[in-house]
Short mmCIF file of C-alpha atoms in Angstrom, two decimals:
data_model
loop_
_atom_site.label_atom_id
_atom_site.label_comp_id
_atom_site.label_asym_id
_atom_site.label_seq_id
_atom_site.Cartn_x
_atom_site.Cartn_y
_atom_site.Cartn_z
CA MET A 707 -25.48 26.25 24.80
CA MET A 708 -23.49 27.82 27.62
CA LYS A 709 -23.52 31.61 27.90
CA PHE A 710 -20.33 33.59 28.43
CA LYS A 711 -20.04 36.75 30.51
CA VAL A 712 -16.92 38.82 31.16
CA ILE A 713 -17.04 41.59 33.75
CA GLY A 714 -14.53 44.37 33.13
CA ALA A 715 -12.98 45.68 29.90
CA GLY A 716 -9.48 46.23 31.19
CA LEU A 717 -6.46 44.37 29.81
CA ALA A 718 -7.55 41.02 31.25
CA GLY A 719 -11.20 41.40 30.34
CA VAL A 720 -10.65 42.32 26.70
CA GLU A 721 -8.21 39.43 26.26
CA ALA A 722 -10.69 36.98 27.82
CA ALA A 723 -13.57 38.20 25.64
CA TRP A 724 -11.30 38.14 22.57
CA GLN A 725 -10.37 34.49 23.15
CA ILE A 726 -14.01 33.48 23.51
CA ALA A 727 -14.94 35.41 20.36
CA LEU A 728 -12.04 33.86 18.43
CA ALA A 729 -13.41 30.44 19.34
CA GLY A 730 -16.67 31.42 17.65
CA TYR A 731 -18.85 31.94 20.72
CA PRO A 732 -20.95 35.00 21.58
CA VAL A 733 -19.84 36.74 24.77
CA GLU A 734 -21.23 39.60 26.82
CA LEU A 735 -18.59 42.08 28.02
CA TYR A 736 -19.76 44.25 30.94
CA GLU A 737 -18.04 47.59 31.51
CA MET A 738 -19.08 50.43 33.82
CA LYS A 739 -17.28 53.20 31.93
CA GLY A 740 -19.83 55.51 30.37
CA ILE A 741 -21.69 55.44 33.67
CA LYS A 742 -18.92 55.46 36.24
CA ARG A 743 -15.12 55.53 36.37
CA SER A 744 -12.70 54.49 39.07
CA PRO A 745 -10.58 57.29 40.63
CA ALA A 746 -7.60 56.18 38.52
CA HIS A 747 -9.24 56.11 35.09
CA LYS A 748 -9.51 59.20 32.89
CA THR A 749 -11.28 57.97 29.73
CA ASP A 750 -14.13 55.68 28.67
CA LEU A 751 -11.79 53.58 26.53
CA PHE A 752 -11.11 49.90 27.16
CA ALA A 753 -7.70 48.58 28.30
CA GLU A 754 -6.73 51.97 29.68
CA LEU A 755 -3.12 52.12 30.88
CA VAL A 756 -3.00 53.93 34.22
CA CYS A 757 0.44 53.80 35.84
CA SER A 758 2.82 53.81 32.86
CA ASN A 759 2.86 53.56 29.10
CA SER A 760 5.62 50.94 29.15
CA LEU A 761 4.91 47.24 28.73
CA LYS A 762 8.51 46.50 29.79
CA ALA A 763 11.32 44.90 27.84
CA SER A 764 10.94 43.61 24.30
CA ARG A 765 14.08 41.46 24.22
CA LEU A 766 13.25 37.79 24.00
CA GLU A 767 15.99 36.98 26.50
CA SER A 768 14.13 39.07 29.11
CA ALA A 769 11.26 37.78 31.25
CA ALA A 770 8.92 40.52 30.03
CA GLY A 771 9.88 39.93 26.40
CA LEU A 772 9.35 36.19 26.73
CA LEU A 773 5.92 36.72 28.29
CA LYS A 774 4.79 38.89 25.38
CA GLU A 775 6.07 36.38 22.84
CA GLU A 776 4.20 33.57 24.58
CA MET A 777 1.05 35.68 24.53
CA SER A 778 1.53 36.22 20.80
CA VAL A 779 1.60 32.46 20.29
CA LEU A 780 -1.87 32.43 21.88
CA SER A 781 -3.21 35.21 19.61
CA SER A 782 -2.99 38.06 22.12
CA LEU A 783 -5.02 41.13 21.25
CA THR A 784 -3.03 43.50 23.46
CA VAL A 785 0.44 42.48 22.32
CA ALA A 786 -0.44 42.74 18.63
CA THR A 787 -2.05 46.15 19.20
CA ALA A 788 0.87 47.42 21.30
CA ARG A 789 3.41 46.45 18.68
CA GLY A 790 1.34 48.31 16.11
CA CYS A 791 1.33 51.60 18.05
CA ALA A 792 4.72 51.46 19.79
CA VAL A 793 6.73 54.59 20.56
CA PRO A 794 10.56 54.62 20.77
CA ALA A 795 11.64 53.42 24.22
CA GLY A 796 15.04 51.79 23.90
CA GLY A 797 14.73 48.10 24.63
CA ALA A 798 11.20 48.44 26.00
CA LEU A 799 7.80 48.13 24.34
CA ALA A 800 6.08 51.41 25.14
CA VAL A 801 2.94 52.74 23.51
CA ASP A 802 1.02 55.93 22.95
CA ARG A 803 -1.55 55.00 25.56
CA ASP A 804 -4.47 56.86 23.94
CA ILE A 805 -3.90 55.23 20.56
CA PHE A 806 -3.43 51.84 22.21
CA SER A 807 -6.67 51.99 24.18
CA ARG A 808 -8.64 53.44 21.27
CA GLN A 809 -7.51 50.67 18.93
CA ILE A 810 -8.35 47.99 21.50
CA THR A 811 -11.78 49.55 22.02
CA ASP A 812 -12.45 49.69 18.28
CA LYS A 813 -11.40 46.05 17.76
CA ILE A 814 -13.59 44.83 20.62
CA LYS A 815 -16.62 46.86 19.55
CA SER A 816 -16.34 45.75 15.92
CA ASN A 817 -16.18 42.04 16.77
CA LYS A 818 -19.56 40.54 15.91
CA ASN A 819 -19.27 37.92 18.69
CA ILE A 820 -18.77 40.49 21.46
CA LYS A 821 -21.74 42.36 22.90
CA ILE A 822 -20.83 45.37 25.04
CA ILE A 823 -23.12 46.00 28.01
CA THR A 824 -22.54 49.30 29.80
CA LYS A 825 -23.51 48.63 33.38
CA VAL A 826 -22.23 49.03 36.93
CA VAL A 827 -22.17 45.41 38.09
CA GLU A 828 -22.88 45.16 41.82
CA LYS A 829 -23.50 41.44 42.07
CA LEU A 830 -22.08 38.38 40.32
CA GLU A 831 -25.02 36.91 38.43
CA TYR A 832 -24.55 33.38 37.13
CA ASP A 833 -26.22 30.00 36.89
CA SER A 834 -25.40 26.48 35.71
CA ASP A 835 -25.72 27.61 32.08
CA THR A 836 -23.34 30.56 32.43
CA ILE A 837 -19.56 30.75 32.47
CA LEU A 838 -18.45 33.93 34.18
CA ILE A 839 -15.05 35.65 34.07
CA VAL A 840 -14.47 38.34 36.69
CA ALA A 841 -11.82 40.77 35.45
CA THR A 842 -12.80 43.83 37.43
CA GLY A 843 -9.25 44.89 38.25
CA PRO A 844 -7.40 45.95 41.36
CA LEU A 845 -9.73 48.89 42.01
CA THR A 846 -12.82 46.74 42.57
CA ASP A 847 -14.88 48.29 45.34
CA GLY A 848 -18.35 48.89 46.69
CA ALA A 849 -21.14 46.34 46.43
CA LEU A 850 -19.26 44.19 43.91
CA ALA A 851 -16.24 43.90 46.19
CA GLU A 852 -18.52 42.86 49.02
CA ASP A 853 -20.17 40.25 46.80
CA ILE A 854 -16.78 38.85 45.80
CA LYS A 855 -15.83 38.73 49.46
CA SER A 856 -18.97 36.76 50.24
CA LEU A 857 -18.15 34.34 47.42
CA THR A 858 -14.47 33.85 48.25
CA GLY A 859 -14.15 34.70 51.92
CA GLU A 860 -10.53 35.69 51.25
CA TYR A 861 -10.24 39.12 49.70
CA LEU A 862 -7.18 41.26 50.38
CA SER A 863 -6.23 44.89 49.76
CA PHE A 864 -3.04 46.78 49.00
CA TYR A 865 -2.01 50.12 47.51
CA ASP A 866 -0.34 51.01 44.24
CA ALA A 867 1.21 54.26 42.97
CA ALA A 868 1.57 56.10 39.64
CA ALA A 869 4.41 58.37 38.47
CA PRO A 870 4.23 62.04 37.38
CA ILE A 871 4.40 63.18 33.74
CA VAL A 872 6.18 66.33 32.48
CA THR A 873 6.23 68.11 29.12
CA ALA A 874 9.34 67.46 27.03
CA ASP A 875 9.96 71.07 26.14
CA SER A 876 10.02 72.12 29.80
CA VAL A 877 13.08 69.94 30.53
CA ASP A 878 16.36 71.85 30.62
CA ARG A 879 18.46 70.00 28.04
CA THR A 880 21.60 71.90 29.02
CA LYS A 881 21.56 69.69 32.13
CA ALA A 882 19.58 66.63 31.02
CA PHE A 883 20.72 64.46 28.11
CA GLY A 884 19.13 61.92 25.82
CA ALA A 885 20.40 58.32 25.97
CA SER A 886 19.27 54.77 26.66
CA ARG A 887 21.27 52.60 29.04
CA TYR A 888 24.24 51.01 27.29
CA ASP A 889 23.20 52.87 24.09
CA ARG A 890 20.21 50.58 23.51
CA GLY A 891 17.61 52.23 21.30
CA GLY A 892 17.51 55.82 20.10
CA GLY A 893 19.03 58.80 21.84
CA ASP A 894 15.65 60.42 22.47
CA ASP A 895 13.88 57.39 23.91
CA TYR A 896 14.87 58.53 27.41
CA ILE A 897 15.90 61.85 28.90
CA ASN A 898 18.39 61.51 31.76
CA CYS A 899 18.69 63.94 34.67
CA PRO A 900 22.12 63.40 36.30
CA PHE A 901 23.02 64.13 39.93
CA ASN A 902 26.38 64.67 41.54
CA LYS A 903 26.78 63.38 45.09
CA GLU A 904 25.94 66.68 46.79
CA GLU A 905 22.82 67.25 44.68
CA TYR A 906 21.66 63.69 45.28
CA GLU A 907 22.04 63.77 49.06
CA HIS A 908 20.21 67.11 49.29
CA PHE A 909 17.40 65.75 47.09
CA ILE A 910 16.99 62.58 49.19
CA LYS A 911 16.88 64.63 52.39
CA GLU A 912 14.02 66.72 51.02
CA LEU A 913 12.27 63.68 49.57
CA VAL A 914 12.12 61.72 52.83
CA ASN A 915 10.86 64.77 54.72
CA ALA A 916 8.18 65.74 52.19
CA GLN A 917 4.50 65.48 53.11
CA SER A 918 2.46 62.53 51.86
CA ALA A 919 -1.17 62.80 50.81
CA VAL A 920 -2.20 59.96 53.17
CA ILE A 921 -0.82 59.64 56.67
CA HIS A 922 -1.00 55.89 57.28
CA ASP A 923 1.44 53.39 55.75
CA PHE A 924 0.64 51.20 52.76
CA ASP A 925 1.30 47.63 51.73
CA VAL A 926 2.40 48.03 48.10
CA TYR A 927 3.90 45.89 45.38
CA GLU A 928 7.68 46.08 45.59
CA GLY A 929 7.69 47.08 41.92
CA CYS A 930 5.32 49.99 42.64
CA MET A 931 7.04 51.21 45.81
CA PRO A 932 6.55 54.99 46.20
CA ILE A 933 9.91 56.69 45.68
CA GLU A 934 9.69 58.47 49.03
CA LYS A 935 9.11 55.19 50.86
CA LEU A 936 12.08 53.62 49.09
CA ALA A 937 14.25 56.59 50.08
CA LYS A 938 13.35 56.05 53.74
CA ARG A 939 15.01 52.63 53.57
CA GLY A 940 18.38 54.33 53.26
CA THR A 941 20.09 57.21 51.46
CA ASP A 942 21.48 54.96 48.75
CA ALA A 943 18.35 52.85 48.20
CA PRO A 944 17.04 54.92 45.23
CA ARG A 945 20.56 55.09 43.76
CA PHE A 946 20.62 51.32 43.54
CA GLY A 947 17.00 51.23 42.35
CA PRO A 948 15.16 53.54 39.91
CA MET A 949 17.89 56.21 40.15
CA LYS A 950 20.74 53.86 39.29
CA PRO A 951 23.24 55.49 36.88
CA VAL A 952 24.62 52.30 35.32
CA GLY A 953 24.99 52.26 31.55
CA LEU A 954 24.89 56.06 31.33
CA THR A 955 27.58 58.69 30.69
CA ASP A 956 26.96 62.39 31.32
CA PRO A 957 28.28 64.17 28.19
CA ARG A 958 29.08 67.26 30.26
CA THR A 959 31.55 65.38 32.45
CA GLY A 960 32.41 62.29 30.43
CA HIS A 961 31.72 60.19 33.53
CA ARG A 962 28.89 58.17 34.98
CA PRO A 963 26.62 60.32 37.21
CA TRP A 964 26.39 59.66 40.94
CA ALA A 965 22.67 59.02 40.40
CA CYS A 966 20.18 59.65 37.61
CA VAL A 967 16.45 60.08 37.07
CA GLN A 968 15.28 58.73 33.72
CA LEU A 969 12.32 60.22 31.88
CA ARG A 970 10.61 57.85 29.44
CA ARG A 971 8.68 58.94 26.36
CA GLU A 972 4.97 58.95 27.19
CA ASN A 973 3.45 59.42 23.74
CA ALA A 974 4.32 58.87 20.08
CA LYS A 975 5.04 62.54 19.45
CA GLY A 976 7.51 62.68 22.32
CA THR A 977 5.82 65.73 23.85
CA MET A 978 5.43 64.15 27.30
CA PHE A 979 7.76 62.05 29.46
CA ASN A 980 7.12 60.18 32.69
CA LEU A 981 9.54 59.91 35.61
CA VAL A 982 10.60 56.25 35.57
CA GLY A 983 10.22 54.57 38.95
CA PHE A 984 8.86 57.73 40.60
CA GLN A 985 5.50 56.40 41.70
CA THR A 986 4.57 58.57 44.63
CA ASN A 987 2.06 59.45 47.28
CA LEU A 988 3.38 62.94 47.98
CA LYS A 989 1.00 65.89 48.02
CA PHE A 990 0.86 67.63 44.66
CA GLY A 991 2.55 70.79 45.98
CA GLU A 992 5.33 68.70 47.49
CA GLN A 993 5.81 66.85 44.21
CA LYS A 994 6.27 70.17 42.41
CA ARG A 995 8.72 71.41 45.06
CA VAL A 996 10.83 68.29 45.50
CA PHE A 997 10.85 66.94 41.94
CA SER A 998 11.80 70.42 40.66
CA MET A 999 15.10 69.84 42.51
CA ILE A 1000 15.98 67.18 39.95
CA PRO A 1001 18.66 68.60 37.63
CA GLY A 1002 16.94 69.62 34.42
CA LEU A 1003 13.45 69.73 35.96
CA GLU A 1004 13.80 73.05 37.78
CA ASN A 1005 11.15 74.58 35.52
CA ALA A 1006 9.36 71.39 34.49
CA GLU A 1007 5.68 71.56 33.61
CA PHE A 1008 3.83 68.71 35.29
CA VAL A 1009 0.87 67.59 33.20
CA ARG A 1010 0.00 64.91 35.73
CA TYR A 1011 1.14 64.43 39.30
CA GLY A 1012 1.67 61.04 40.85
CA VAL A 1013 -1.30 59.49 42.62
CA MET A 1014 -1.97 56.58 44.94
CA HIS A 1015 -4.63 53.96 44.23
CA ARG A 1016 -6.29 51.36 46.40
CA ASN A 1017 -5.92 47.91 44.91
CA SER A 1018 -7.37 44.53 45.84
CA PHE A 1019 -6.47 40.96 45.10
CA LEU A 1020 -7.59 37.46 46.04
CA ASN A 1021 -5.71 35.01 48.20
CA SER A 1022 -5.51 33.04 44.98
CA PRO A 1023 -3.60 29.90 46.12
CA GLY A 1024 -6.50 28.99 48.38
CA LEU A 1025 -9.17 29.93 45.86
CA LEU A 1026 -8.11 29.43 42.25
CA ASN A 1027 -7.05 26.53 40.06
CA SER A 1028 -4.12 26.94 37.69
CA ASP A 1029 -6.55 27.71 34.82
CA PHE A 1030 -7.84 30.69 36.89
CA SER A 1031 -11.16 28.98 37.66
CA LEU A 1032 -12.61 29.10 41.15
CA LYS A 1033 -12.01 25.87 43.06
CA SER A 1034 -15.48 25.98 44.54
CA ASN A 1035 -17.19 26.65 41.19
CA LYS A 1036 -15.31 25.86 37.98
CA ASN A 1037 -17.80 27.87 35.91
CA ILE A 1038 -16.44 31.04 37.50
CA PHE A 1039 -13.03 32.40 36.50
CA PHE A 1040 -11.03 35.37 37.73
CA ALA A 1041 -8.45 37.22 35.66
CA GLY A 1042 -6.13 40.20 35.93
CA GLN A 1043 -4.48 41.89 38.87
CA ILE A 1044 -7.30 40.83 41.16
CA THR A 1045 -5.72 37.35 40.98
CA GLY A 1046 -2.32 38.58 42.16
CA VAL A 1047 -0.46 38.73 38.87
CA GLU A 1048 1.58 41.94 38.78
CA GLY A 1049 1.87 44.07 35.67
CA TYR A 1050 0.04 45.05 32.51
CA MET A 1051 1.05 42.07 30.39
CA GLU A 1052 0.79 39.61 33.24
CA SER A 1053 -2.79 40.81 33.73
CA ALA A 1054 -3.54 40.49 30.03
CA GLY A 1055 -1.89 37.06 29.94
CA SER A 1056 -4.14 35.80 32.72
CA GLY A 1057 -7.12 36.99 30.68
CA ILE A 1058 -5.94 34.89 27.75
CA ILE A 1059 -5.68 31.78 29.92
CA ALA A 1060 -9.08 32.42 31.54
CA GLY A 1061 -10.73 32.99 28.15
CA ILE A 1062 -9.24 29.85 26.61
CA ASN A 1063 -10.31 27.76 29.56
CA ALA A 1064 -13.79 29.24 29.75
CA VAL A 1065 -14.31 27.91 26.23
CA ARG A 1066 -12.80 24.55 27.10
CA ARG A 1067 -15.03 24.33 30.15
CA ALA A 1068 -18.10 24.90 27.96
CA GLN A 1069 -16.84 22.25 25.53
CA GLY A 1070 -16.31 19.70 28.31
CA LYS A 1071 -12.56 19.58 27.65
CA THR A 1072 -9.74 19.43 30.18
CA PRO A 1073 -8.13 22.78 31.06
CA PHE A 1074 -5.25 24.11 29.01
CA VAL A 1075 -2.47 25.35 31.30
CA PRO A 1076 0.86 26.18 29.65
CA PRO A 1077 3.80 24.03 30.80
CA GLU A 1078 5.51 25.17 33.98
CA ASP A 1079 8.72 25.98 32.07
CA THR A 1080 6.87 28.77 30.22
CA MET A 1081 6.38 32.22 31.75
CA LEU A 1082 2.59 31.97 31.50
CA GLY A 1083 2.63 28.47 32.95
CA ALA A 1084 4.87 29.53 35.83
CA LEU A 1085 2.49 32.38 36.68
CA CYS A 1086 -0.46 29.96 36.55
CA GLU A 1087 1.44 27.69 38.93
CA TYR A 1088 2.33 30.55 41.27
CA ILE A 1089 -1.20 31.88 41.75
CA SER A 1090 -2.55 28.38 42.44
CA ASP A 1091 0.29 27.00 44.61
CA GLU A 1092 -1.40 25.94 47.85
CA SER A 1093 1.96 25.71 49.62
CA VAL A 1094 2.21 29.52 49.53
CA THR A 1095 1.07 30.77 52.92
CA ASN A 1096 1.90 34.48 52.59
CA PHE A 1097 0.67 35.19 49.07
CA GLN A 1098 2.03 38.33 47.42
CA PRO A 1099 1.53 39.54 43.84
CA MET A 1100 4.09 38.33 41.29
CA GLY A 1101 5.21 39.56 37.89
CA ALA A 1102 7.12 37.82 35.13
CA ASN A 1103 10.68 36.92 36.12
CA PHE A 1104 13.08 34.12 35.33
CA GLY A 1105 13.24 33.12 38.99
CA ILE A 1106 9.84 31.41 38.79
CA LEU A 1107 10.93 29.13 35.93
CA PRO A 1108 12.54 25.73 36.54
CA PRO A 1109 16.32 26.07 36.13
CA ILE A 1110 18.27 24.93 33.09
CA GLU A 1111 20.41 21.86 33.76
CA PRO A 1112 23.35 21.84 33.61
CA LYS A 1113 23.48 25.41 34.83
CA ILE A 1114 24.64 28.04 32.35
CA ARG A 1115 26.90 30.51 34.14
CA ASP A 1116 26.59 33.43 31.71
CA LYS A 1117 23.35 35.25 32.54
CA LYS A 1118 22.53 36.34 29.00
CA GLU A 1119 23.09 32.85 27.65
CA ARG A 1120 21.05 31.36 30.50
CA TYR A 1121 18.12 33.71 29.88
CA LYS A 1122 18.21 33.00 26.17
CA ALA A 1123 18.19 29.27 26.85
CA LEU A 1124 15.23 29.66 29.24
CA SER A 1125 13.34 31.66 26.62
CA ASP A 1126 14.10 29.20 23.82
CA ARG A 1127 12.98 26.30 25.99
CA ALA A 1128 9.78 28.09 27.00
CA LEU A 1129 8.70 28.93 23.46
CA HIS A 1130 9.46 25.43 22.20
CA SER A 1131 7.50 23.97 25.12
CA LEU A 1132 4.51 26.27 24.62
CA LYS A 1133 4.24 25.71 20.88
CA LYS A 1134 4.45 21.95 21.40
CA ALA A 1135 1.73 22.10 24.06
CA VAL A 1136 -0.51 24.25 21.86
CA LEU A 1137 -0.18 21.84 18.95
CA GLU A 1138 -0.91 18.83 21.15
CA ASN A 1139 -3.61 20.19 23.40
CA TYR A 1140 -5.25 23.27 22.08
CA ASN A 1141 -5.56 24.66 18.57
CA GLU A 1142 -2.76 24.52 16.07
CA ASP A 1143 -4.10 27.62 14.37
CA HIS A 1144 -2.55 29.59 17.24
CA CYS A 1145 1.00 28.65 16.20
#
């Protein structure tokens, strides 16, 4: 019988191991925590959330919401766990990250088919009787990174940033106010720090002139662009990005602010909030100085400053099949952000697909790749599209799905139609090609 090995117990790795275990096969899950941690990780728990506690929108007519629903159809461990430990976050699915990771860890460790091996893996060990899934994440480095480079020959690097966290009771609520955009969700899901034009322009001036922790420039995901780098694109760039004031009314003035920083609940108790979209590479002292200029944060207590992480990903279109197997060796799969999928749930979703197909490979069955009109299927198509010559990471979005014909002009109706089509298509494909127990 074929042996299964999964390297890495992040979001992708736990999903891959879970799928193999659900199919009734024993699997070894290798994780270095307990011996060594990456610079970004703070605990020894599995599926640790590093940058944010938000798993993005829950609404089915959103790309992120559709992705999570598709993952649920395929018995996702992370989605089910997240929904069980969600914290109020308006229209988003956000979690208490400690509870989330602890529950994932407990579920993995209590599964009789999953054997945890605490080890720093420095070399990919496999043979013709082993199916290997590499889910080592975007922080893969050292000897293992070199071994992956020798296997693939095409291994790229980029940088990613995380946002600061402040205590809730240190926010000046005479200036900041609680509200979700367009009154979605509860009034305390987000705290909003409004700027007038003069305050905003002074803040941006200080932001672009603040000192960064690293001198050289970085190639980052657009979605993880450091706020100071975005500000250098133009004074109004943040105001039309993470500091956009749309859907908000300042109760002090009765009008929409000129710009606004949103703070999102970080934990279930609502004692900590993170600065939405404020990933940064500024020095810690500069973060304290500049971010304390935000109205309402003059005396904020920062429990964590923003940090910058090195990340790595494969040139997947030249290396991977749509089932996430290696073109040169179909017994080896990759999963997670190392493949160029962007985001927590996208990473977890790739782990589901890799786990399903590792089992099918062992069973001698054809790969199961969701239809291209599903969000998972579109991501599978994107990472394996050989026509892509300048490969960049991609997250869930409706732009990667085939359009609805005839075109629906209203955006909400169009997104709903795309979501309805995707779920119908996925459930049909699961019933026909995989395991009807998943529906």
